[in-house]
Amino acid sequence: DTGVSQDPRHKITKRGQNVTFRCDPISEHNRLYWYRQTLGQGPEFLTYFQNEAQLEKSRLLSDRFSAERPKGSFSTLEIQRTEQGDSAMYLCASSLGLAINEQFFGPGTRLTVL
Amino acid sequence: RKEVEQDPGPFNVPEGATVAFNCTYSNSASQSFFWYRQDCRKEPKLLMSVYSSGNEDGRFTAQLNRASQYISLLIRDSKLSDSATYLCVVNIGTNAGKSTFGDGTTLTVKP
């Protein structure tokens, strides 16, 4: 399978714990995006990378969220001191090129904060 | 006001019907427009890009009205398999990475 993969697919954690998610994009894709989606809403932009550079981060993203893409390949999204409001599906997508092109989404990581 | 707004529906139509969805956007600097499809409990997938001159892909037609800041999606001869949520996506600038998604319009096609 050469699509976007995400790990884990499901994560249940207690409030206050830290969690880290991983995304492996399609291998030749230089852009990588993170989104958050809750029921009945569209994906909400969190951040995106072009190669290893994080070019934009949503103003909605608190300091508890951090993302990295150290070698321009896989990416991690960390949420520190999780809150119940962080419960959502976290989607990763990748695309090829410098212009806006088709984004290929992974299956997502569903986070539940108890 | 949301940057991208869609009628959430649901739209319930019989097979063979023609259905149209609209999406309005607030930022006049928006340059790139797309329709994505999301099946229940699945990830979004690109349905089609929206070009200034309008474009068609089989039973699907997308149009852009820059003056009124809306895009539309027309589905002709609806199939059961068209049942899904349709997400409108807008980007500011052709190279900007931030994509703003609408909350989607849900379509159910019934036999």
mmCIF file of N, CA, C and O in Angstrom, chain A residues 11-84:
data_model
loop_
_atom_site.group_PDB
_atom_site.id
_atom_site.type_symbol
_atom_site.label_atom_id
_atom_site.label_comp_id
_atom_site.label_asym_id
_atom_site.label_seq_id
_atom_site.Cartn_x
_atom_site.Cartn_y
_atom_site.Cartn_z
ATOM 1 N N LYS A 11 -6.466 6.175 19.706
ATOM 2 C CA LYS A 11 -5.717 6.451 20.920
ATOM 3 C C LYS A 11 -6.703 6.923 21.978
ATOM 4 O O LYS A 11 -7.451 7.879 21.755
ATOM 5 N N ILE A 12 -6.697 6.243 23.108
ATOM 6 C CA ILE A 12 -7.495 6.667 24.245
ATOM 7 C C ILE A 12 -6.515 7.069 25.346
ATOM 8 O O ILE A 12 -5.598 6.314 25.674
ATOM 9 N N THR A 13 -6.706 8.251 25.896
ATOM 10 C CA THR A 13 -5.782 8.735 26.907
ATOM 11 C C THR A 13 -6.568 9.468 27.997
ATOM 12 O O THR A 13 -7.730 9.823 27.820
ATOM 13 N N LYS A 14 -5.906 9.678 29.095
ATOM 14 C CA LYS A 14 -6.526 10.429 30.174
ATOM 15 C C LYS A 14 -6.119 11.894 30.059
ATOM 16 O O LYS A 14 -5.005 12.214 29.614
ATOM 17 N N ARG A 15 -6.995 12.730 30.493
ATOM 18 C CA ARG A 15 -6.735 14.170 30.492
ATOM 19 C C ARG A 15 -5.414 14.465 31.203
ATOM 20 O O ARG A 15 -5.117 13.903 32.251
ATOM 21 N N GLY A 16 -4.626 15.312 30.557
ATOM 22 C CA GLY A 16 -3.348 15.682 31.151
ATOM 23 C C GLY A 16 -2.159 14.910 30.608
ATOM 24 O O GLY A 16 -1.011 15.332 30.805
ATOM 25 N N GLN A 17 -2.429 13.813 29.920
ATOM 26 C CA GLN A 17 -1.346 13.023 29.343
ATOM 27 C C GLN A 17 -0.898 13.626 28.011
ATOM 28 O O GLN A 17 -1.640 14.359 27.353
ATOM 29 N N ASN A 18 0.313 13.265 27.609
ATOM 30 C CA ASN A 18 0.829 13.670 26.303
ATOM 31 C C ASN A 18 0.618 12.537 25.308
ATOM 32 O O ASN A 18 0.722 11.360 25.672
ATOM 33 N N VAL A 19 0.328 12.892 24.070
ATOM 34 C CA VAL A 19 0.181 11.888 23.022
ATOM 35 C C VAL A 19 0.964 12.328 21.793
ATOM 36 O O VAL A 19 1.150 13.524 21.552
ATOM 37 N N THR A 20 1.419 11.352 21.025
ATOM 38 C CA THR A 20 2.150 11.637 19.780
ATOM 39 C C THR A 20 1.609 10.752 18.679
ATOM 40 O O THR A 20 1.438 9.547 18.872
ATOM 41 N N PHE A 21 1.350 11.368 17.542
ATOM 42 C CA PHE A 21 0.853 10.644 16.379
ATOM 43 C C PHE A 21 1.902 10.736 15.271
ATOM 44 O O PHE A 21 2.611 11.729 15.144
ATOM 45 N N ARG A 22 1.903 9.693 14.427
ATOM 46 C CA ARG A 22 2.853 9.670 13.321
ATOM 47 C C ARG A 22 2.120 9.623 11.990
ATOM 48 O O ARG A 22 1.067 8.988 11.869
ATOM 49 N N CYS A 23 2.676 10.280 11.003
ATOM 50 C CA CYS A 23 2.146 10.247 9.647
ATOM 51 C C CYS A 23 3.278 9.942 8.683
ATOM 52 O O CYS A 23 4.320 10.599 8.704
ATOM 53 N N ASP A 24 3.053 8.954 7.819
ATOM 54 C CA ASP A 24 3.978 8.658 6.732
ATOM 55 C C ASP A 24 3.315 9.030 5.425
ATOM 56 O O ASP A 24 2.344 8.379 5.018
ATOM 57 N N PRO A 25 3.797 10.057 4.755
ATOM 58 C CA PRO A 25 3.153 10.505 3.509
ATOM 59 C C PRO A 25 3.526 9.594 2.341
ATOM 60 O O PRO A 25 4.371 8.697 2.477
ATOM 61 N N ILE A 26 2.926 9.840 1.209
ATOM 62 C CA ILE A 26 3.327 9.184 -0.026
ATOM 63 C C ILE A 26 4.767 9.608 -0.297
ATOM 64 O O ILE A 26 5.110 10.790 -0.160
ATOM 65 N N SER A 27 5.609 8.666 -0.662
ATOM 66 C CA SER A 27 7.052 8.866 -0.580
ATOM 67 C C SER A 27 7.581 10.087 -1.326
ATOM 68 O O SER A 27 8.443 10.784 -0.831
ATOM 69 N N GLU A 28 7.115 10.397 -2.485
ATOM 70 C CA GLU A 28 7.689 11.518 -3.235
ATOM 71 C C GLU A 28 7.012 12.854 -2.941
ATOM 72 O O GLU A 28 7.392 13.876 -3.480
ATOM 73 N N HIS A 29 6.018 12.848 -2.063
ATOM 74 C CA HIS A 29 5.280 14.080 -1.781
ATOM 75 C C HIS A 29 6.086 15.008 -0.883
ATOM 76 O O HIS A 29 6.559 14.603 0.180
ATOM 77 N N ASN A 30 6.205 16.268 -1.290
ATOM 78 C CA ASN A 30 6.989 17.211 -0.518
ATOM 79 C C ASN A 30 6.149 17.987 0.496
ATOM 80 O O ASN A 30 6.674 18.534 1.459
ATOM 81 N N ARG A 31 4.834 18.034 0.300
ATOM 82 C CA ARG A 31 3.987 18.761 1.255
ATOM 83 C C ARG A 31 3.246 17.789 2.157
ATOM 84 O O ARG A 31 2.771 16.739 1.701
ATOM 85 N N LEU A 32 3.142 18.180 3.406
ATOM 86 C CA LEU A 32 2.450 17.347 4.389
ATOM 87 C C LEU A 32 1.606 18.265 5.256
ATOM 88 O O LEU A 32 2.051 19.326 5.688
ATOM 89 N N TYR A 33 0.377 17.849 5.503
ATOM 90 C CA TYR A 33 -0.603 18.659 6.219
ATOM 91 C C TYR A 33 -1.175 17.877 7.399
ATOM 92 O O TYR A 33 -1.350 16.663 7.320
ATOM 93 N N TRP A 34 -1.515 18.604 8.437
ATOM 94 C CA TRP A 34 -2.262 18.037 9.562
ATOM 95 C C TRP A 34 -3.578 18.794 9.689
ATOM 96 O O TRP A 34 -3.610 20.036 9.622
ATOM 97 N N TYR A 35 -4.641 18.014 9.914
ATOM 98 C CA TYR A 35 -5.969 18.567 10.131
ATOM 99 C C TYR A 35 -6.596 17.880 11.341
ATOM 100 O O TYR A 35 -6.214 16.779 11.721
ATOM 101 N N ARG A 36 -7.607 18.534 11.880
ATOM 102 C CA ARG A 36 -8.407 17.951 12.947
ATOM 103 C C ARG A 36 -9.861 18.002 12.494
ATOM 104 O O ARG A 36 -10.303 19.017 11.947
ATOM 105 N N GLN A 37 -10.569 16.911 12.725
ATOM 106 C CA GLN A 37 -11.979 16.869 12.314
ATOM 107 C C GLN A 37 -12.836 16.307 13.433
ATOM 108 O O GLN A 37 -12.527 15.256 14.007
ATOM 109 N N THR A 38 -13.905 17.011 13.736
ATOM 110 C CA THR A 38 -14.887 16.530 14.703
ATOM 111 C C THR A 38 -16.189 16.244 13.975
ATOM 112 O O THR A 38 -16.400 16.699 12.841
ATOM 113 N N LEU A 39 -17.062 15.505 14.628
ATOM 114 C CA LEU A 39 -18.288 15.037 13.998
ATOM 115 C C LEU A 39 -19.119 16.190 13.467
ATOM 116 O O LEU A 39 -19.363 17.167 14.176
ATOM 117 N N GLY A 40 -19.504 16.089 12.217
ATOM 118 C CA GLY A 40 -20.355 17.115 11.623
ATOM 119 C C GLY A 40 -19.613 18.344 11.121
ATOM 120 O O GLY A 40 -20.238 19.269 10.615
ATOM 121 N N GLN A 41 -18.316 18.344 11.264
ATOM 122 C CA GLN A 41 -17.497 19.466 10.807
ATOM 123 C C GLN A 41 -16.557 19.013 9.700
ATOM 124 O O GLN A 41 -16.227 17.829 9.592
ATOM 125 N N GLY A 42 -16.100 19.975 8.920
ATOM 126 C CA GLY A 42 -15.079 19.664 7.953
ATOM 127 C C GLY A 42 -13.708 19.632 8.604
ATOM 128 O O GLY A 42 -13.552 20.071 9.744
ATOM 129 N N PRO A 43 -12.709 19.095 7.902
ATOM 130 C CA PRO A 43 -11.349 19.121 8.457
ATOM 131 C C PRO A 43 -10.901 20.550 8.734
ATOM 132 O O PRO A 43 -11.092 21.442 7.908
ATOM 133 N N GLU A 44 -10.303 20.751 9.890
ATOM 134 C CA GLU A 44 -9.803 22.060 10.293
ATOM 135 C C GLU A 44 -8.288 22.063 10.172
ATOM 136 O O GLU A 44 -7.599 21.234 10.774
ATOM 137 N N PHE A 45 -7.757 23.000 9.415
ATOM 138 C CA PHE A 45 -6.310 23.084 9.182
ATOM 139 C C PHE A 45 -5.568 23.324 10.482
ATOM 140 O O PHE A 45 -5.939 24.180 11.274
ATOM 141 N N LEU A 46 -4.499 22.545 10.682
ATOM 142 C CA LEU A 46 -3.634 22.753 11.844
ATOM 143 C C LEU A 46 -2.283 23.325 11.429
ATOM 144 O O LEU A 46 -1.832 24.336 11.943
ATOM 145 N N THR A 47 -1.623 22.645 10.486
ATOM 146 C CA THR A 47 -0.308 23.089 10.062
ATOM 147 C C THR A 47 0.077 22.376 8.778
ATOM 148 O O THR A 47 -0.548 21.380 8.410
ATOM 149 N N TYR A 48 1.107 22.918 8.082
ATOM 150 C CA TYR A 48 1.623 22.181 6.948
ATOM 151 C C TYR A 48 3.119 22.403 6.785
ATOM 152 O O TYR A 48 3.679 23.414 7.250
ATOM 153 N N PHE A 49 3.751 21.431 6.165
ATOM 154 C CA PHE A 49 5.182 21.417 5.907
ATOM 155 C C PHE A 49 5.428 21.349 4.411
ATOM 156 O O PHE A 49 4.704 20.684 3.680
ATOM 157 N N GLN A 50 6.457 22.036 4.008
ATOM 158 C CA GLN A 50 7.000 21.827 2.667
ATOM 159 C C GLN A 50 8.404 21.290 2.892
ATOM 160 O O GLN A 50 9.275 21.993 3.406
ATOM 161 N N ASN A 51 8.590 20.045 2.545
ATOM 162 C CA ASN A 51 9.792 19.305 2.934
ATOM 163 C C ASN A 51 9.887 19.340 4.471
ATOM 164 O O ASN A 51 8.922 19.008 5.130
ATOM 165 N N GLU A 52 11.007 19.770 5.020
ATOM 166 C CA GLU A 52 11.109 19.754 6.480
ATOM 167 C C GLU A 52 10.685 21.071 7.117
ATOM 168 O O GLU A 52 10.628 21.181 8.346
ATOM 169 N N ALA A 53 10.393 22.068 6.316
ATOM 170 C CA ALA A 53 10.042 23.395 6.848
ATOM 171 C C ALA A 53 8.549 23.492 7.166
ATOM 172 O O ALA A 53 7.702 23.234 6.308
ATOM 173 N N GLN A 54 8.261 23.905 8.388
ATOM 174 C CA GLN A 54 6.872 24.148 8.784
ATOM 175 C C GLN A 54 6.521 25.559 8.354
ATOM 176 O O GLN A 54 6.986 26.544 8.939
ATOM 177 N N LEU A 55 5.696 25.685 7.314
ATOM 178 C CA LEU A 55 5.452 26.982 6.708
ATOM 179 C C LEU A 55 4.267 27.739 7.278
ATOM 180 O O LEU A 55 4.198 28.962 7.151
ATOM 181 N N GLU A 56 3.322 27.031 7.840
ATOM 182 C CA GLU A 56 2.175 27.729 8.409
ATOM 183 C C GLU A 56 1.574 26.903 9.535
ATOM 184 O O GLU A 56 1.550 25.680 9.470
ATOM 185 N N LYS A 57 1.118 27.619 10.538
ATOM 186 C CA LYS A 57 0.504 26.983 11.690
ATOM 187 C C LYS A 57 -0.759 27.755 12.020
ATOM 188 O O LYS A 57 -0.729 28.986 12.071
ATOM 189 N N SER A 58 -1.839 27.053 12.246
ATOM 190 C CA SER A 58 -3.108 27.707 12.529
ATOM 191 C C SER A 58 -3.024 28.521 13.816
ATOM 192 O O SER A 58 -2.432 28.088 14.813
ATOM 193 N N ARG A 59 -3.659 29.688 13.773
ATOM 194 C CA ARG A 59 -3.714 30.502 14.993
ATOM 195 C C ARG A 59 -4.565 29.830 16.055
ATOM 196 O O ARG A 59 -4.485 30.157 17.234
ATOM 197 N N LEU A 60 -5.383 28.883 15.606
ATOM 198 C CA LEU A 60 -6.236 28.181 16.555
ATOM 199 C C LEU A 60 -5.454 27.153 17.366
ATOM 200 O O LEU A 60 -5.923 26.655 18.378
ATOM 201 N N LEU A 61 -4.267 26.864 16.901
ATOM 202 C CA LEU A 61 -3.464 25.832 17.543
ATOM 203 C C LEU A 61 -2.779 26.404 18.776
ATOM 204 O O LEU A 61 -2.012 27.360 18.685
ATOM 205 N N SER A 62 -3.079 25.790 19.904
ATOM 206 C CA SER A 62 -2.465 26.291 21.129
ATOM 207 C C SER A 62 -1.022 25.813 21.223
ATOM 208 O O SER A 62 -0.556 24.988 20.437
ATOM 209 N N ASP A 63 -0.315 26.329 22.213
ATOM 210 C CA ASP A 63 1.079 25.949 22.412
ATOM 211 C C ASP A 63 1.227 24.503 22.832
ATOM 212 O O ASP A 63 2.330 23.979 22.859
ATOM 213 N N ARG A 64 0.127 23.864 23.140
ATOM 214 C CA ARG A 64 0.212 22.450 23.541
ATOM 215 C C ARG A 64 0.434 21.536 22.338
ATOM 216 O O ARG A 64 0.770 20.367 22.497
ATOM 217 N N PHE A 65 0.237 22.074 21.155
ATOM 218 C CA PHE A 65 0.379 21.289 19.935
ATOM 219 C C PHE A 65 1.719 21.613 19.276
ATOM 220 O O PHE A 65 2.075 22.784 19.128
ATOM 221 N N SER A 66 2.415 20.572 18.860
ATOM 222 C CA SER A 66 3.641 20.794 18.098
ATOM 223 C C SER A 66 3.768 19.706 17.048
ATOM 224 O O SER A 66 3.355 18.570 17.256
ATOM 225 N N ALA A 67 4.303 20.078 15.921
ATOM 226 C CA ALA A 67 4.485 19.127 14.837
ATOM 227 C C ALA A 67 5.897 19.256 14.308
ATOM 228 O O ALA A 67 6.485 20.338 14.319
ATOM 229 N N GLU A 68 6.419 18.123 13.843
ATOM 230 C CA GLU A 68 7.759 18.110 13.266
ATOM 231 C C GLU A 68 7.767 17.244 12.014
ATOM 232 O O GLU A 68 6.971 16.313 11.876
ATOM 233 N N ARG A 69 8.709 17.550 11.166
ATOM 234 C CA ARG A 69 8.968 16.704 10.001
ATOM 235 C C ARG A 69 10.467 16.763 9.763
ATOM 236 O O ARG A 69 10.943 17.407 8.839
ATOM 237 N N PRO A 70 11.225 16.102 10.618
ATOM 238 C CA PRO A 70 12.667 16.337 10.699
ATOM 239 C C PRO A 70 13.456 16.069 9.427
ATOM 240 O O PRO A 70 14.418 16.760 9.148
ATOM 241 N N LYS A 71 13.111 15.094 8.665
ATOM 242 C CA LYS A 71 13.897 14.772 7.469
ATOM 243 C C LYS A 71 13.079 14.954 6.204
ATOM 244 O O LYS A 71 13.448 14.467 5.149
ATOM 245 N N GLY A 72 11.997 15.647 6.333
ATOM 246 C CA GLY A 72 11.163 15.875 5.164
ATOM 247 C C GLY A 72 10.416 14.652 4.700
ATOM 248 O O GLY A 72 9.898 14.635 3.582
ATOM 249 N N SER A 73 10.347 13.642 5.567
ATOM 250 C CA SER A 73 9.596 12.440 5.185
ATOM 251 C C SER A 73 8.409 12.294 6.119
ATOM 252 O O SER A 73 7.420 13.000 5.953
ATOM 253 N N PHE A 74 8.514 11.463 7.157
ATOM 254 C CA PHE A 74 7.396 11.293 8.079
ATOM 255 C C PHE A 74 7.265 12.523 8.976
ATOM 256 O O PHE A 74 8.188 13.346 9.096
ATOM 257 N N SER A 75 6.119 12.628 9.599
ATOM 258 C CA SER A 75 5.866 13.743 10.515
ATOM 259 C C SER A 75 5.242 13.222 11.803
ATOM 260 O O SER A 75 4.600 12.168 11.806
ATOM 261 N N THR A 76 5.455 13.955 12.876
ATOM 262 C CA THR A 76 4.800 13.651 14.143
ATOM 263 C C THR A 76 4.030 14.867 14.625
ATOM 264 O O THR A 76 4.440 16.011 14.393
ATOM 265 N N LEU A 77 2.912 14.595 15.255
ATOM 266 C CA LEU A 77 2.095 15.628 15.893
ATOM 267 C C LEU A 77 1.983 15.264 17.363
ATOM 268 O O LEU A 77 1.535 14.174 17.692
ATOM 269 N N GLU A 78 2.426 16.156 18.225
ATOM 270 C CA GLU A 78 2.367 15.904 19.653
ATOM 271 C C GLU A 78 1.378 16.860 20.298
ATOM 272 O O GLU A 78 1.361 18.056 19.981
ATOM 273 N N ILE A 79 0.573 16.324 21.182
ATOM 274 C CA ILE A 79 -0.327 17.137 21.991
ATOM 275 C C ILE A 79 0.067 16.936 23.447
ATOM 276 O O ILE A 79 0.066 15.808 23.947
ATOM 277 N N GLN A 80 0.420 18.020 24.083
ATOM 278 C CA GLN A 80 0.804 17.945 25.492
ATOM 279 C C GLN A 80 -0.392 18.298 26.375
ATOM 280 O O GLN A 80 -1.268 19.076 25.983
ATOM 281 N N ARG A 81 -0.407 17.702 27.551
ATOM 282 C CA ARG A 81 -1.449 18.002 28.553
ATOM 283 C C ARG A 81 -2.831 17.976 27.904
ATOM 284 O O ARG A 81 -3.564 18.969 27.887
ATOM 285 N N THR A 82 -3.179 16.838 27.360
ATOM 286 C CA THR A 82 -4.430 16.725 26.614
ATOM 287 C C THR A 82 -5.634 17.148 27.439
ATOM 288 O O THR A 82 -5.681 16.977 28.666
ATOM 289 N N GLU A 83 -6.614 17.704 26.719
ATOM 290 C CA GLU A 83 -7.876 18.134 27.305
ATOM 291 C C GLU A 83 -8.999 17.386 26.585
ATOM 292 O O GLU A 83 -8.823 16.911 25.468
ATOM 293 N N GLN A 84 -10.160 17.334 27.225
ATOM 294 C CA GLN A 84 -11.276 16.617 26.610
ATOM 295 C C GLN A 84 -11.642 17.229 25.263
ATOM 296 O O GLN A 84 -12.062 16.525 24.340
#
